[in-house]
Amino acid sequence: MSDAPPLPTLLVIPTGVGCVVGGYAGDGLPAARLLAAASGCLITHPNVMNGASLYWSDRRIHYVEGWALDRFATAELALAPVAGRRVGLLLDAGIEPQLRARQLQAAEACRATLGLSIGPVVTTEVPLGVGLSLGPSGSSWGTLERPDALLRAGEKLVAAGATAIAAVARFPEDPESEALVAYRAGSGVDALAGAEAVISHLLVRHLGIPCAHAPALTPLPLDPDLDPRAAAEELGHTFLPCVLVCLSRAPDLLPLGPGDVTAGGMPGRPERWPAVRFGSGQELTRAGGLLEASCLGAVVAPAGALGGEAVLACAARGVPLIAVAGNACLLQVSGEALGLEVISANSYAEAAGLVLALREGLDPAMLRRPLRRLE
Amino acid sequence: MVLSQGAAGSDGVLDPTAVEPPRLVLVSFSFWLARAASAESPPDPPDLAASTSPQPDPPDPVALRVAIAAHLAGLGWTGAEPLRWAITAVDPLRGLQLEGVGVSQGQSCQPERQ
């Protein structure tokens, strides 16, 4: 274990683009755990962490929804770790009674068995009307017929004291669709992922608190050839436990003013959250220091999916970008194509080694051969 | 905020519970955005291409957000902003393919369906 100060590291595995690692049911979690150990401080998003009934809780991992992650990377938000929070449950009116009861029982289980603070429960006034779609690239996207109903339900939860929101929407399903068959066989895109992200993005953008989504779906028929990476989603009746657990410790999202990014102790910063500058040797305190984009020491992303806002914003700021070639996806938006300087890694194991090198103050180039002479 | 027709009570005072929030609309988009630097650079002679081709400028996410908003405005969704987006392809001739979903307050839009 390194005794060097933590190196805040951003791990991005975009959802809905068929990543071979992290494109299924929380199968990016082992990579996240390793990178958390290597960095001492990992910021990542629900697609990486959510494994339906499976989850992993690690104080070094900060769970930040995608819209907030983008705002964090663009230095519009800071993150303030919290001891715990009260997670409100937002249920789509389109969920059938039996399926709704399953969601409520999952929430009750997390209260009784894990001791989480959950509630209240609010149901939308009308069904949300989730729609799924694929873009020209094959990426998964989606929309809602009634985003207004989603946001009104979220407002009610906040008014009732929730400091995070777990949303559950009824998703369209077709057990025999080619996309689902391919996904369960380990060769397709998660068709639900794009719409899920839209739901959580809308809530976080509107309410400014941590939110994440779990789809409501009826159980699928047994598939003896199910790919291991998709198996976590077939263990139970809901996908909710991971969301409730991860949200229960998700950091606060603090808006930053335009001048708040590069200078510590800036005007307008809440007094109770002292700035933490990892690069200068200060440790992240248990009481909770602010994490800002300017603290980031590395960003890790699939080599072919570097075209998201968070990665581009980090690259523009000069944060070392580790591109994992071993996490293939259906996109080919590489560092070379975009004109970005990257540090290549064949796997997340190698990426973790590079993060550790950066944390220890080693130049990653010195670990490779041939070694060029100084000019 | 948009007040509904029935928002005023019998005494003419507005009932805040009857205030309707703006109608939100989600708009899917996909388009190609030319890259300024590469689009303006003349193609290199084949034998020199490897040594003299200029590297494209890295995309600026702020500029991309502005471009997406402009694209949505061009479709009639004035004031819409990108909610979730990514560059999903890069082509030397066409530039950057941007896909995503935008969000519009919707009440004043006259979208041209394309």
Coordinates of N, CA, C and O in Angstrom, one line a residue, chain A residues 42-46 49-50 56-66 68-69 72 77-88 116-117 162-166 200 204 208-213 241-254 272-273 284 286-291:
Chain A
L42 N -11.0 7.6 -5.5 CA -11.6 7.4 -6.9 C -12.9 8.1 -7.0 O -13.8 7.9 -6.1
I43 N -13.1 8.8 -8.1 CA -14.4 9.4 -8.3 C -15.0 8.7 -9.6 O -14.3 8.7 -10.6
T44 N -16.1 8.1 -9.4 CA -16.7 7.4 -10.6 C -18.2 7.4 -10.5 O -18.8 8.1 -9.6
H45 N -18.9 6.8 -11.4 CA -20.3 7.0 -11.7 C -21.1 5.7 -11.6 O -20.5 4.6 -11.6
P46 N -22.4 5.8 -11.6 CA -23.3 4.6 -11.3 C -23.0 3.5 -12.3 O -23.1 2.3 -11.9
M49 N -20.5 1.3 -10.8 CA -20.7 0.8 -9.5 C -21.9 -0.1 -9.3 O -22.0 -0.9 -8.4
N50 N -22.9 0.1 -10.2 CA -24.2 -0.5 -9.9 C -24.3 -2.0 -10.4 O -24.2 -2.2 -11.6
W56 N -20.5 -2.6 -3.8 CA -19.3 -2.6 -3.0 C -19.1 -1.2 -2.4 O -19.2 -0.2 -3.1
S57 N -19.0 -1.2 -1.1 CA -18.9 0.1 -0.4 C -17.5 0.3 0.0 O -16.9 -0.5 0.7
D58 N -16.9 1.4 -0.4 CA -15.5 1.7 -0.1 C -15.4 3.2 0.1 O -15.8 4.0 -0.8
R59 N -14.9 3.6 1.2 CA -14.8 5.1 1.5 C -13.9 5.8 0.5 O -14.0 7.0 0.4
R60 N -13.1 5.1 -0.2 CA -12.2 5.8 -1.1 C -12.9 6.1 -2.4 O -12.3 6.7 -3.3
I61 N -14.1 5.5 -2.6 CA -14.8 5.6 -3.9 C -15.9 6.6 -3.7 O -16.8 6.4 -2.8
H62 N -16.0 7.6 -4.6 CA -17.0 8.7 -4.5 C -18.0 8.5 -5.7 O -17.5 8.5 -6.8
Y63 N -19.2 8.2 -5.4 CA -20.2 7.9 -6.4 C -20.9 9.1 -6.8 O -21.7 9.8 -6.1
V64 N -20.7 9.5 -8.1 CA -21.2 10.7 -8.6 C -21.9 10.5 -9.9 O -21.3 9.9 -10.9
E65 N -23.2 10.9 -10.0 CA -24.0 10.6 -11.1 C -23.4 11.4 -12.3 O -22.7 12.4 -12.2
G66 N -23.7 10.9 -13.5 CA -23.0 11.4 -14.7 C -23.1 12.9 -15.0 O -22.1 13.5 -15.4
A68 N -23.6 15.3 -12.9 CA -22.8 15.9 -11.9 C -21.3 15.6 -12.1 O -20.4 16.5 -11.9
L69 N -21.0 14.5 -12.6 CA -19.6 14.1 -12.9 C -19.0 15.1 -14.0 O -17.9 15.5 -13.9
F72 N -18.5 18.4 -12.4 CA -17.3 18.3 -11.6 C -16.1 18.4 -12.4 O -15.2 19.2 -12.1
L77 N -18.7 22.2 -10.2 CA -19.1 21.6 -9.0 C -17.9 21.1 -8.2 O -17.0 20.6 -8.8
A78 N -18.0 21.1 -6.9 CA -17.1 20.4 -6.0 C -17.9 19.3 -5.3 O -19.1 19.4 -5.2
L79 N -17.1 18.4 -4.8 CA -17.7 17.3 -4.1 C -17.3 17.3 -2.6 O -16.2 17.6 -2.3
A80 N -18.3 17.1 -1.8 CA -18.0 17.2 -0.3 C -18.5 15.9 0.3 O -19.7 15.6 0.4
P81 N -17.6 15.0 0.7 CA -17.9 13.7 1.3 C -18.8 13.9 2.5 O -18.7 14.9 3.2
V82 N -19.7 13.0 2.7 CA -20.7 13.0 3.8 C -20.6 11.7 4.5 O -20.3 10.7 3.9
A83 N -21.1 11.7 5.8 CA -21.1 10.4 6.5 C -22.3 9.6 6.1 O -22.2 8.3 6.0
G84 N -23.4 10.2 5.7 CA -24.5 9.4 5.3 C -25.6 10.4 4.8 O -25.5 11.6 5.1
R85 N -26.6 9.9 4.2 CA -27.7 10.7 3.7 C -29.0 10.0 3.7 O -29.0 8.7 3.7
R86 N -30.1 10.7 3.6 CA -31.4 10.1 3.5 C -31.8 10.0 2.1 O -32.0 11.0 1.4
V87 N -32.1 8.8 1.7 CA -32.4 8.5 0.2 C -33.9 8.4 0.0 O -34.5 7.4 0.5
G88 N -34.5 9.3 -0.7 CA -35.9 9.2 -1.0 C -36.1 8.3 -2.2 O -35.2 8.1 -3.0
L116 N -29.7 1.5 6.4 CA -29.7 2.8 5.6 C -31.0 3.6 6.0 O -32.0 3.1 6.3
S117 N -30.8 4.9 5.8 CA -31.9 5.8 6.0 C -32.6 6.1 4.7 O -32.0 6.7 3.8
A162 N -35.6 14.4 1.8 CA -34.6 13.5 1.2 C -33.4 14.3 0.7 O -33.6 15.4 0.2
T163 N -32.2 13.8 0.9 CA -31.0 14.4 0.5 C -30.3 13.7 -0.7 O -29.2 14.0 -1.1
A164 N -31.0 12.6 -1.2 CA -30.6 11.9 -2.4 C -31.9 11.2 -2.9 O -32.8 11.0 -2.1
I165 N -31.9 10.9 -4.1 CA -33.1 10.2 -4.7 C -32.7 9.0 -5.5 O -31.8 9.1 -6.4
A166 N -33.3 7.9 -5.2 CA -33.3 6.7 -6.0 C -34.6 6.6 -6.8 O -35.6 6.5 -6.2
S200 N -31.6 10.1 -14.6 CA -30.8 10.6 -13.4 C -30.2 12.0 -13.8 O -30.1 12.8 -12.9
V204 N -30.7 15.3 -11.3 CA -29.5 15.9 -10.6 C -29.4 17.4 -11.1 O -29.2 18.3 -10.4
G208 N -30.0 19.3 -7.9 CA -28.7 19.5 -7.3 C -28.3 18.6 -6.2 O -27.4 18.9 -5.4
I209 N -28.9 17.4 -6.1 CA -28.5 16.4 -5.1 C -28.2 15.1 -5.8 O -28.6 14.9 -7.0
P210 N -27.5 14.2 -5.1 CA -27.2 12.9 -5.8 C -28.5 12.1 -6.1 O -29.4 12.0 -5.3
C211 N -28.5 11.6 -7.3 CA -29.6 10.8 -7.7 C -29.1 9.7 -8.6 O -28.0 9.9 -9.2
A212 N -29.8 8.6 -8.6 CA -29.4 7.5 -9.5 C -30.7 6.7 -9.8 O -31.7 6.9 -9.2
H213 N -30.6 5.8 -10.8 CA -31.8 5.2 -11.3 C -31.6 3.6 -11.4 O -30.5 3.1 -11.6
P241 N -31.0 -2.3 -4.8 CA -30.1 -2.3 -3.7 C -28.8 -1.5 -3.9 O -28.4 -0.7 -3.1
C242 N -28.1 -1.7 -5.0 CA -26.8 -1.0 -5.3 C -27.0 0.5 -5.3 O -26.2 1.2 -4.8
V243 N -28.1 0.9 -5.9 CA -28.4 2.4 -5.9 C -28.6 3.0 -4.6 O -28.0 4.0 -4.2
L244 N -29.3 2.3 -3.7 CA -29.6 2.8 -2.4 C -28.3 2.8 -1.6 O -28.0 3.8 -0.8
V245 N -27.5 1.8 -1.7 CA -26.3 1.7 -0.9 C -25.3 2.8 -1.4 O -24.7 3.5 -0.6
C246 N -25.1 2.9 -2.7 CA -24.1 3.9 -3.2 C -24.6 5.3 -2.9 O -23.8 6.2 -2.6
L247 N -25.9 5.6 -3.1 CA -26.4 6.9 -2.8 C -26.3 7.3 -1.3 O -26.1 8.5 -1.0
S248 N -26.3 6.3 -0.5 CA -26.4 6.6 1.0 C -25.1 7.3 1.4 O -25.1 7.9 2.5
R249 N -24.0 7.2 0.6 CA -22.8 7.9 1.0 C -22.3 8.8 -0.1 O -21.1 9.2 -0.1
A250 N -23.1 9.0 -1.1 CA -22.6 9.9 -2.2 C -22.3 11.3 -1.7 O -23.0 11.8 -0.9
P251 N -21.3 11.9 -2.3 CA -20.9 13.2 -1.8 C -21.9 14.3 -2.2 O -22.6 14.2 -3.1
D252 N -21.9 15.4 -1.3 CA -22.7 16.6 -1.7 C -22.1 17.2 -3.0 O -20.9 17.1 -3.2
L253 N -23.0 17.9 -3.7 CA -22.6 18.5 -4.9 C -22.7 20.0 -4.7 O -23.8 20.6 -4.5
L254 N -21.6 20.7 -4.7 CA -21.5 22.1 -4.3 C -21.2 22.9 -5.5 O -20.1 22.8 -6.1
R272 N -17.7 25.4 6.2 CA -17.6 24.1 6.8 C -16.9 23.0 6.0 O -16.6 21.9 6.4
W273 N -16.6 23.4 4.7 CA -15.8 22.5 3.9 C -14.5 23.1 3.5 O -14.4 23.9 2.5
L284 N -6.9 13.8 2.5 CA -8.4 13.9 2.6 C -8.8 13.6 4.0 O -8.5 12.5 4.5
R286 N -11.2 12.8 7.3 CA -12.5 12.0 7.5 C -13.7 12.9 7.6 O -14.8 12.5 7.3
A287 N -13.4 14.1 8.2 CA -14.5 15.0 8.3 C -15.0 15.5 7.0 O -16.2 15.9 6.9
G288 N -14.3 15.3 6.0 CA -14.8 15.6 4.6 C -14.2 16.9 4.1 O -14.7 18.0 4.4
G289 N -13.2 16.8 3.2 CA -12.7 18.0 2.6 C -13.4 18.1 1.2 O -13.9 17.1 0.7
L290 N -13.2 19.3 0.6 CA -13.8 19.4 -0.8 C -12.9 18.7 -1.8 O -11.7 18.8 -1.7
L291 N -13.5 18.1 -2.7 CA -12.8 17.6 -3.9 C -13.2 18.4 -5.1 O -14.4 18.6 -5.3

